[in-house]
PDB file of C-alpha atoms in Angstrom:
ATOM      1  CA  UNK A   1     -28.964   2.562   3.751  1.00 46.00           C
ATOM      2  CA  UNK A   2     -33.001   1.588   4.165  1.00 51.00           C
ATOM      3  CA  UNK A   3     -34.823   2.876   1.066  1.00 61.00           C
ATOM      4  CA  UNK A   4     -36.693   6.109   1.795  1.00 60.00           C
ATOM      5  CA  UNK A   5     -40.637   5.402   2.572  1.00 65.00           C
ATOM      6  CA  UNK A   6     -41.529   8.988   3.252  1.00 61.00           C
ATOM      7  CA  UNK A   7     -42.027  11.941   0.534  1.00 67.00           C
ATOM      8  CA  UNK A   8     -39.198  13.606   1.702  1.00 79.00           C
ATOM      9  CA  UNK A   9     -35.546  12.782   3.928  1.00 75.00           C
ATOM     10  CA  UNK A  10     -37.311  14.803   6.965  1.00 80.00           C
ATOM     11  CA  UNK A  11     -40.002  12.684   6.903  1.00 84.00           C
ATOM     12  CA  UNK A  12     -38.242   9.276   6.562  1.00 76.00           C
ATOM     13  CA  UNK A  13     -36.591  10.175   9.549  1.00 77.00           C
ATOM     14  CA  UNK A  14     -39.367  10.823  11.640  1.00 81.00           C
ATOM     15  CA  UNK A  15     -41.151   7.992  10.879  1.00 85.00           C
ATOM     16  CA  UNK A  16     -37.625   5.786  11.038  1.00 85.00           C
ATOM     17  CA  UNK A  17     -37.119   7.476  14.586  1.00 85.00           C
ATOM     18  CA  UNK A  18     -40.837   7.168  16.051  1.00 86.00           C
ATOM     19  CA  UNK A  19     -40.612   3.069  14.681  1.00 89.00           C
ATOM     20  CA  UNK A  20     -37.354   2.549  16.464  1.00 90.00           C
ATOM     21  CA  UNK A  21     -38.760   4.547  19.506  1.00 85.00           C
ATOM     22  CA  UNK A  22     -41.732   2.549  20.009  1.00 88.00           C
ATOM     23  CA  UNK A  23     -39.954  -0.745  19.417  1.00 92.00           C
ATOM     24  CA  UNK A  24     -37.393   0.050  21.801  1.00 90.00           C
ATOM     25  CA  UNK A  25     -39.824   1.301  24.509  1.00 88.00           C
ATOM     26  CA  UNK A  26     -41.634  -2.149  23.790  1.00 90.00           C
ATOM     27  CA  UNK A  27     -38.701  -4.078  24.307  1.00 93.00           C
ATOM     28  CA  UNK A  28     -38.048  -2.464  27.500  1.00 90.00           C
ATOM     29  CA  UNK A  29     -41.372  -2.918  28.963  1.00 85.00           C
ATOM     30  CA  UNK A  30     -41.205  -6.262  28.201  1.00 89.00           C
ATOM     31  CA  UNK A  31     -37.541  -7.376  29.077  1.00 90.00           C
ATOM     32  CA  UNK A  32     -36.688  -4.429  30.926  1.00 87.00           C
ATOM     33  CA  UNK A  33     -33.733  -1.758  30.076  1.00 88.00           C
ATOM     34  CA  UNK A  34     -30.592  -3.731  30.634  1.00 89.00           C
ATOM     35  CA  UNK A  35     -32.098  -7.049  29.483  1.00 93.00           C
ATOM     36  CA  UNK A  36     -32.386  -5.345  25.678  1.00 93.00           C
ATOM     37  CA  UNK A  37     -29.696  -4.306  22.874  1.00 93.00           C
ATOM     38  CA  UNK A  38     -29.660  -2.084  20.371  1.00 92.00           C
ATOM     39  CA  UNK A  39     -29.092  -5.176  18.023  1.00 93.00           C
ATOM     40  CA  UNK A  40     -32.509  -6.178  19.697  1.00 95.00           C
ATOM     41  CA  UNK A  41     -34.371  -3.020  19.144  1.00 94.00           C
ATOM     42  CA  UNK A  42     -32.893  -2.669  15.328  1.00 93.00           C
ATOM     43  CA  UNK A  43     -34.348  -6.333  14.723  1.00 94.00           C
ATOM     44  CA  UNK A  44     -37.048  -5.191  16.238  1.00 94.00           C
ATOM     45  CA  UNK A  45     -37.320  -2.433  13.874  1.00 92.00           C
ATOM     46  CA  UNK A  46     -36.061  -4.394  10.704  1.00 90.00           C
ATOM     47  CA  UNK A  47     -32.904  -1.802  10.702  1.00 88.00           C
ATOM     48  CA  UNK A  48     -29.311  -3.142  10.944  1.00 87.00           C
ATOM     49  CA  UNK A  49     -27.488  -1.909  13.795  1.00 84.00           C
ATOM     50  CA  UNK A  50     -24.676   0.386  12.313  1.00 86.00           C
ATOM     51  CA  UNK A  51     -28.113   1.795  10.578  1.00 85.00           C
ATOM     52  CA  UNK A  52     -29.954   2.559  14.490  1.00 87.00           C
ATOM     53  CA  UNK A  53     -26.788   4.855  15.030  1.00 85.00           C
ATOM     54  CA  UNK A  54     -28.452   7.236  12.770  1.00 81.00           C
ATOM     55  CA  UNK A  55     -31.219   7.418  15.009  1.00 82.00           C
ATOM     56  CA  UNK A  56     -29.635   7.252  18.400  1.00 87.00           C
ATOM     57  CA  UNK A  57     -26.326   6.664  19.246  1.00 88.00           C
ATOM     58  CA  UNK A  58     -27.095   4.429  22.238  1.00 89.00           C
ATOM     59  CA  UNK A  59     -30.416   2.942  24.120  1.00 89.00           C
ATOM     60  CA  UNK A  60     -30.196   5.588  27.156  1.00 88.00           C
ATOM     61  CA  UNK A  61     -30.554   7.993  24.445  1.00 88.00           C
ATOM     62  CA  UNK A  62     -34.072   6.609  23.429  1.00 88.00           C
ATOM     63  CA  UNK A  63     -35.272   6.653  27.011  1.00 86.00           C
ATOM     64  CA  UNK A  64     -33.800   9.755  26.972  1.00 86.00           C
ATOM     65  CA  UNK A  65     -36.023  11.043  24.578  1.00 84.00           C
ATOM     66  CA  UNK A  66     -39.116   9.329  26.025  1.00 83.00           C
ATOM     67  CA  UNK A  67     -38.762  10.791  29.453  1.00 83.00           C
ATOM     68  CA  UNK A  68     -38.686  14.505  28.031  1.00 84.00           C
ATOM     69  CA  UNK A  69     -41.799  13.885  26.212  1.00 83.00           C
ATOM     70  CA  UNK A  70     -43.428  11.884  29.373  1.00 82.00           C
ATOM     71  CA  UNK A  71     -42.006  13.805  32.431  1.00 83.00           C
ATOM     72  CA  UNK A  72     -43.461  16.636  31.657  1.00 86.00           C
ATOM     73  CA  UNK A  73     -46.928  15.204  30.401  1.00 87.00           C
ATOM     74  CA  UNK A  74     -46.756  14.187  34.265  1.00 86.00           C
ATOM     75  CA  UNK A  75     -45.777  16.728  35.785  1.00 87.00           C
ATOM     76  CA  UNK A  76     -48.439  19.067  34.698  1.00 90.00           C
ATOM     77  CA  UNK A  77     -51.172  16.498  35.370  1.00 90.00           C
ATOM     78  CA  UNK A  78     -49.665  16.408  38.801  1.00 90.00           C
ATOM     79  CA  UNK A  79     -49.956  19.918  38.955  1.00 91.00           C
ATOM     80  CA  UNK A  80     -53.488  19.804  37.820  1.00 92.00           C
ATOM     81  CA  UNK A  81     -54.364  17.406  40.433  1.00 91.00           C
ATOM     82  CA  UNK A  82     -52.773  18.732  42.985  1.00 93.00           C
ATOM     83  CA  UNK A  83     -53.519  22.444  42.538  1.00 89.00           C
ATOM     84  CA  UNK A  84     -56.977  21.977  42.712  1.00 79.00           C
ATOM     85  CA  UNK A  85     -59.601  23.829  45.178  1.00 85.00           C
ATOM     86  CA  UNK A  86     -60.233  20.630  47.374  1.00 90.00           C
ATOM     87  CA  UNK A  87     -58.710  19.990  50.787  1.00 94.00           C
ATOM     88  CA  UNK A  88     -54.622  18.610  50.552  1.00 95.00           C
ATOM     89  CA  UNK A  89     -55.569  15.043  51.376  1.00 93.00           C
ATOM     90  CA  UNK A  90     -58.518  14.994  48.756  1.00 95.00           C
ATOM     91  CA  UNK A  91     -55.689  16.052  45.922  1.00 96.00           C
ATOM     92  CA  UNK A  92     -53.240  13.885  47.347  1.00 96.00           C
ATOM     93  CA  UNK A  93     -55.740  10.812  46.800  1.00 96.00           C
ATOM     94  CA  UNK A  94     -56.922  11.850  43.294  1.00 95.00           C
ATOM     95  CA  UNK A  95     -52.889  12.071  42.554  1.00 94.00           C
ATOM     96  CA  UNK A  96     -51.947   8.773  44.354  1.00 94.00           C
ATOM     97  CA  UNK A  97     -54.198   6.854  42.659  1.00 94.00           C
ATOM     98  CA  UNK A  98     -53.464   8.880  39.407  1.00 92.00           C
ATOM     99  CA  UNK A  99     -50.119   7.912  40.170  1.00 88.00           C
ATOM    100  CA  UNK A 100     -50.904   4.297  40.857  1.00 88.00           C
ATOM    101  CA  UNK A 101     -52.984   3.790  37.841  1.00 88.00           C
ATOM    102  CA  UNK A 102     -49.873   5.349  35.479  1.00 85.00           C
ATOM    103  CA  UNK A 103     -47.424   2.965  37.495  1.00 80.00           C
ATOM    104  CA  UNK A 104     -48.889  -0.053  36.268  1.00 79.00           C
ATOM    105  CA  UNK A 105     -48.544   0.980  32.502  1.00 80.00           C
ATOM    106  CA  UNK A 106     -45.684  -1.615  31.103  1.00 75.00           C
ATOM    107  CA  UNK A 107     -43.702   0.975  29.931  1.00 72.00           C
ATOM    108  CA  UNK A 108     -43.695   2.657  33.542  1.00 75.00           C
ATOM    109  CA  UNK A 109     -40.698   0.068  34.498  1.00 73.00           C
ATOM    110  CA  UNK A 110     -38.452   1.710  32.240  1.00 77.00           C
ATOM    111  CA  UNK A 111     -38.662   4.853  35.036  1.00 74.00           C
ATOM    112  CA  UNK A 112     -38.052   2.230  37.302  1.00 72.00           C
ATOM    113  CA  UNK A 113     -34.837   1.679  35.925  1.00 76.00           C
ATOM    114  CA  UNK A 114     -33.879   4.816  35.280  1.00 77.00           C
ATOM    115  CA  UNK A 115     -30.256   4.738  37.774  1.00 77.00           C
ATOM    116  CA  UNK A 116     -29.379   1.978  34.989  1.00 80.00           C
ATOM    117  CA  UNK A 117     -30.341   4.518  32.071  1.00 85.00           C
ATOM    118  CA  UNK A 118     -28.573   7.871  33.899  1.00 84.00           C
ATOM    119  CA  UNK A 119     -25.084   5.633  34.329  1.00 86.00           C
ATOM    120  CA  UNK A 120     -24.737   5.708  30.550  1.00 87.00           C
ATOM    121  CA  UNK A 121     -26.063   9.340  30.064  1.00 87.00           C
ATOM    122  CA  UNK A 122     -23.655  12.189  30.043  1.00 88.00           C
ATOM    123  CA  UNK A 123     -23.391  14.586  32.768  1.00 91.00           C
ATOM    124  CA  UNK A 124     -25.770  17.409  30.903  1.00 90.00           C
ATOM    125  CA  UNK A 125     -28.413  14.816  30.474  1.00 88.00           C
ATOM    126  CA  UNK A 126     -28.092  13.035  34.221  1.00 88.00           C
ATOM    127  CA  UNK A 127     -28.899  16.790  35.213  1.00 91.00           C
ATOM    128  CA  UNK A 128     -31.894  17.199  32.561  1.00 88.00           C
ATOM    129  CA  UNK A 129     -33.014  13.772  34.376  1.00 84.00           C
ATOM    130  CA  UNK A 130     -32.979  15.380  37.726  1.00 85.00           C
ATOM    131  CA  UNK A 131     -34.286  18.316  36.910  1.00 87.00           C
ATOM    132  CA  UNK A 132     -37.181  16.328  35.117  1.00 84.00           C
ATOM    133  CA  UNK A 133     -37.881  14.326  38.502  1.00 82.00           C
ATOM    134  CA  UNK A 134     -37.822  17.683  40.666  1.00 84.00           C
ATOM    135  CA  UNK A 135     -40.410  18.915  38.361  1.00 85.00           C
ATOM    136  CA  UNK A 136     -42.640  16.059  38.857  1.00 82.00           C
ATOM    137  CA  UNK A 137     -42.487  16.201  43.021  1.00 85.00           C
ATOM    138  CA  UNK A 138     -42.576  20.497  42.976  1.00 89.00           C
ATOM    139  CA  UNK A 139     -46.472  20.456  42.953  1.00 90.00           C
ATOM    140  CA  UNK A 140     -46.267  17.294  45.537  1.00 92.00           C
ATOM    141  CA  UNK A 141     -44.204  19.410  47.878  1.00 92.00           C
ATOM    142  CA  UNK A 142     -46.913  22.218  47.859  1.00 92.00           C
ATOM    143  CA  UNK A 143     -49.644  20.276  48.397  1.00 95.00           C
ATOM    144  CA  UNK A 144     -47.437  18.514  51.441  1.00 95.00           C
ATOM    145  CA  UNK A 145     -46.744  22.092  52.544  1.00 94.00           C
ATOM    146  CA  UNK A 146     -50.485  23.306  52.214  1.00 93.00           C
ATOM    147  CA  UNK A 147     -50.803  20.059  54.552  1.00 94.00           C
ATOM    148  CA  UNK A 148     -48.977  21.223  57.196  1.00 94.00           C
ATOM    149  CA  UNK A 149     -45.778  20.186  56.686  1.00 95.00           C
ATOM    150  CA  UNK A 150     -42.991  23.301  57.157  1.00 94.00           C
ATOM    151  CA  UNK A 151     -40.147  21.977  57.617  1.00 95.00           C
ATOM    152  CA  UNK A 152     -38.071  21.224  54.219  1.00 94.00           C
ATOM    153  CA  UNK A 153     -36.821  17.915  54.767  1.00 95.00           C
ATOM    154  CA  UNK A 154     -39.740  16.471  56.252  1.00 94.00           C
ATOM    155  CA  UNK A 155     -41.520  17.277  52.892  1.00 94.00           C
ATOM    156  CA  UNK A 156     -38.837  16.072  51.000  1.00 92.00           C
ATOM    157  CA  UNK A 157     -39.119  12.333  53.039  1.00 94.00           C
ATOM    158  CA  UNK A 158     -42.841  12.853  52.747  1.00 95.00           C
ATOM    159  CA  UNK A 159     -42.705  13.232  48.632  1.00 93.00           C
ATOM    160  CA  UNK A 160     -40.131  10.676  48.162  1.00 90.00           C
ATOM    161  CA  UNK A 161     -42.318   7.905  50.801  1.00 93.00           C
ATOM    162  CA  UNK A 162     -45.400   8.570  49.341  1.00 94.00           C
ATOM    163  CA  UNK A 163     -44.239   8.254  45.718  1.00 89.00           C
ATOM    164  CA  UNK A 164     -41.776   4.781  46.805  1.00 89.00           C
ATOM    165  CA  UNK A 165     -45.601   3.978  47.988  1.00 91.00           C
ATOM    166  CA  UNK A 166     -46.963   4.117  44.906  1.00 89.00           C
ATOM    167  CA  UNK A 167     -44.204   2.004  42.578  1.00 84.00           C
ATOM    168  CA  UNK A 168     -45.007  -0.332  45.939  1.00 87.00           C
ATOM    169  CA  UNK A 169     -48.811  -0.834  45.449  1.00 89.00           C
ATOM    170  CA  UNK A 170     -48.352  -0.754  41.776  1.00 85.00           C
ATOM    171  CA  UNK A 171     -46.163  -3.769  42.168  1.00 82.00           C
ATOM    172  CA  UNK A 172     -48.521  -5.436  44.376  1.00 87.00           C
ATOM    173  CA  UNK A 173     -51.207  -4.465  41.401  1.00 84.00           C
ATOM    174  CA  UNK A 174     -48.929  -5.986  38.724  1.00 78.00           C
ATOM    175  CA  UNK A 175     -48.981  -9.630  40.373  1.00 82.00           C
ATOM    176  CA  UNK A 176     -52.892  -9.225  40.432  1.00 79.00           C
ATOM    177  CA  UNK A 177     -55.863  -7.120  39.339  1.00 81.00           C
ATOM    178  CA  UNK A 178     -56.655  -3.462  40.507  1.00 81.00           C
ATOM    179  CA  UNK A 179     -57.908  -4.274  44.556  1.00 84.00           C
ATOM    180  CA  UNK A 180     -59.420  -2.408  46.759  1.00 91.00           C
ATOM    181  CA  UNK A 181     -58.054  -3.368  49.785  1.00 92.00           C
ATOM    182  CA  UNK A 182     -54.569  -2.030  48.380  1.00 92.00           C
ATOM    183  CA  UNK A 183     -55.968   1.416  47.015  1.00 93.00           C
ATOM    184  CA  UNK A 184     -57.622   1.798  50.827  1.00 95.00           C
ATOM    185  CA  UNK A 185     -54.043   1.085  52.195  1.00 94.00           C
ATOM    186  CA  UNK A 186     -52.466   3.041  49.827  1.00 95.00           C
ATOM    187  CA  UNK A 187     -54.776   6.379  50.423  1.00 96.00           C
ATOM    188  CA  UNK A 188     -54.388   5.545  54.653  1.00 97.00           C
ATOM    189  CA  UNK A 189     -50.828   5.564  54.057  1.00 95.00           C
ATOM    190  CA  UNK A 190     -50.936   8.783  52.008  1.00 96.00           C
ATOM    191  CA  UNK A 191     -53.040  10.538  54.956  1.00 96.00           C
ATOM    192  CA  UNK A 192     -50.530   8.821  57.633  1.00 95.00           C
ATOM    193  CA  UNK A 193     -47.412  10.588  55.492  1.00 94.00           C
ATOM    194  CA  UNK A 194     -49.293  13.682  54.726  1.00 93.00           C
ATOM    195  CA  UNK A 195     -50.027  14.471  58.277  1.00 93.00           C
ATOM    196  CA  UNK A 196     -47.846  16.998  60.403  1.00 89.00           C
ATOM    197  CA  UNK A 197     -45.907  15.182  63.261  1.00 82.00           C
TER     198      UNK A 197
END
């Protein structure tokens, strides 16, 4: 067992749990999620592995616990962006670029691997997962709907294009600096997707 560091159990804990967490989500970034171990993230650490069990009983279980702190972070800055007084295609650029700006943050490819992570979740968490990502696209749909958009399904393409737009020009991004030329596509793009057939 590691010797306690902490003043109390609780506290060893935490601070064992937040060390592991942030090595693992830095191993992820990095590798990506099914290029790492637990074996990996409790060198990482300085733990033995039978000793990460204590912690988290398997790597999905780490993002797990990442995305409920982040998705929601997200989701109410979408909101905020979104729900604004501006006209729709004003708050859909502040959000895409919002959007693009937070897809280029190295720990942003865990989300893109997040099928990989739900496959070894349970079925209560894969739901907690979807429920998570419906949260994040509710204030996209109203925004889409204040633009015009009525019918359900077209929103629903709509969201899920303009958001597979984003990972896109964030990939683009990742091979080089922040460019112009791709934020101008981007926000046509968003316009093109955000405007009522």
């Amino acid at each position: 067992m590691p010797r306690i560091t902490a003043d109390t159990v609780a506290e060893h804990v935490a601070q064992q749990e937040a060390a592991v967490f942030a090595a693992a989500m830095r191993l992820f970034a990095q590798r990506g999620y099914t290029q790492v171990t637990l074996a990996d993230i409790a060198a990482e650490v300085g733990l033995k592995r039978n000793s990460l069990y204590r912690y988290f009983p398997d790597k999905a279980h780490i993002v797990l616990r990442w995305l409920r702190r982040e998705l929601p972070e997200q989701a109410a800055h979408a909101r905020t962006l979104l729900r604004g007084d501006g006209p729709p295609a004003e708050r859909l650029h502040a959000w895409a670029l919002h959007q693009l700006d937070y897809a280029r943050r190295p720990e942003h490819r865990v989300l893109a691997e997040v099928g990989a992570v739900a496959a070894e979740l349970d079925e209560a968490a894969r739901a907690e997962l979807a429920e998570s990502h419906r949260a994040l696209l509710e204030p996209l749909d109203a925004v889409l709907r204040e633009a015009g958009l009525a019918d359900d399904a077209d929103r629903a393409a709509a969201a899920d294009l303009l958001v597979a737009l984003v990972v896109g020009a964030a990939g683009v991004e990742a091979r080089r600096a922040p460019d112009d030329a791709v934020r101008a596509r981007l926000l046509a793009a968003v316009d093109a997707l955000a405007a009522p057939r």
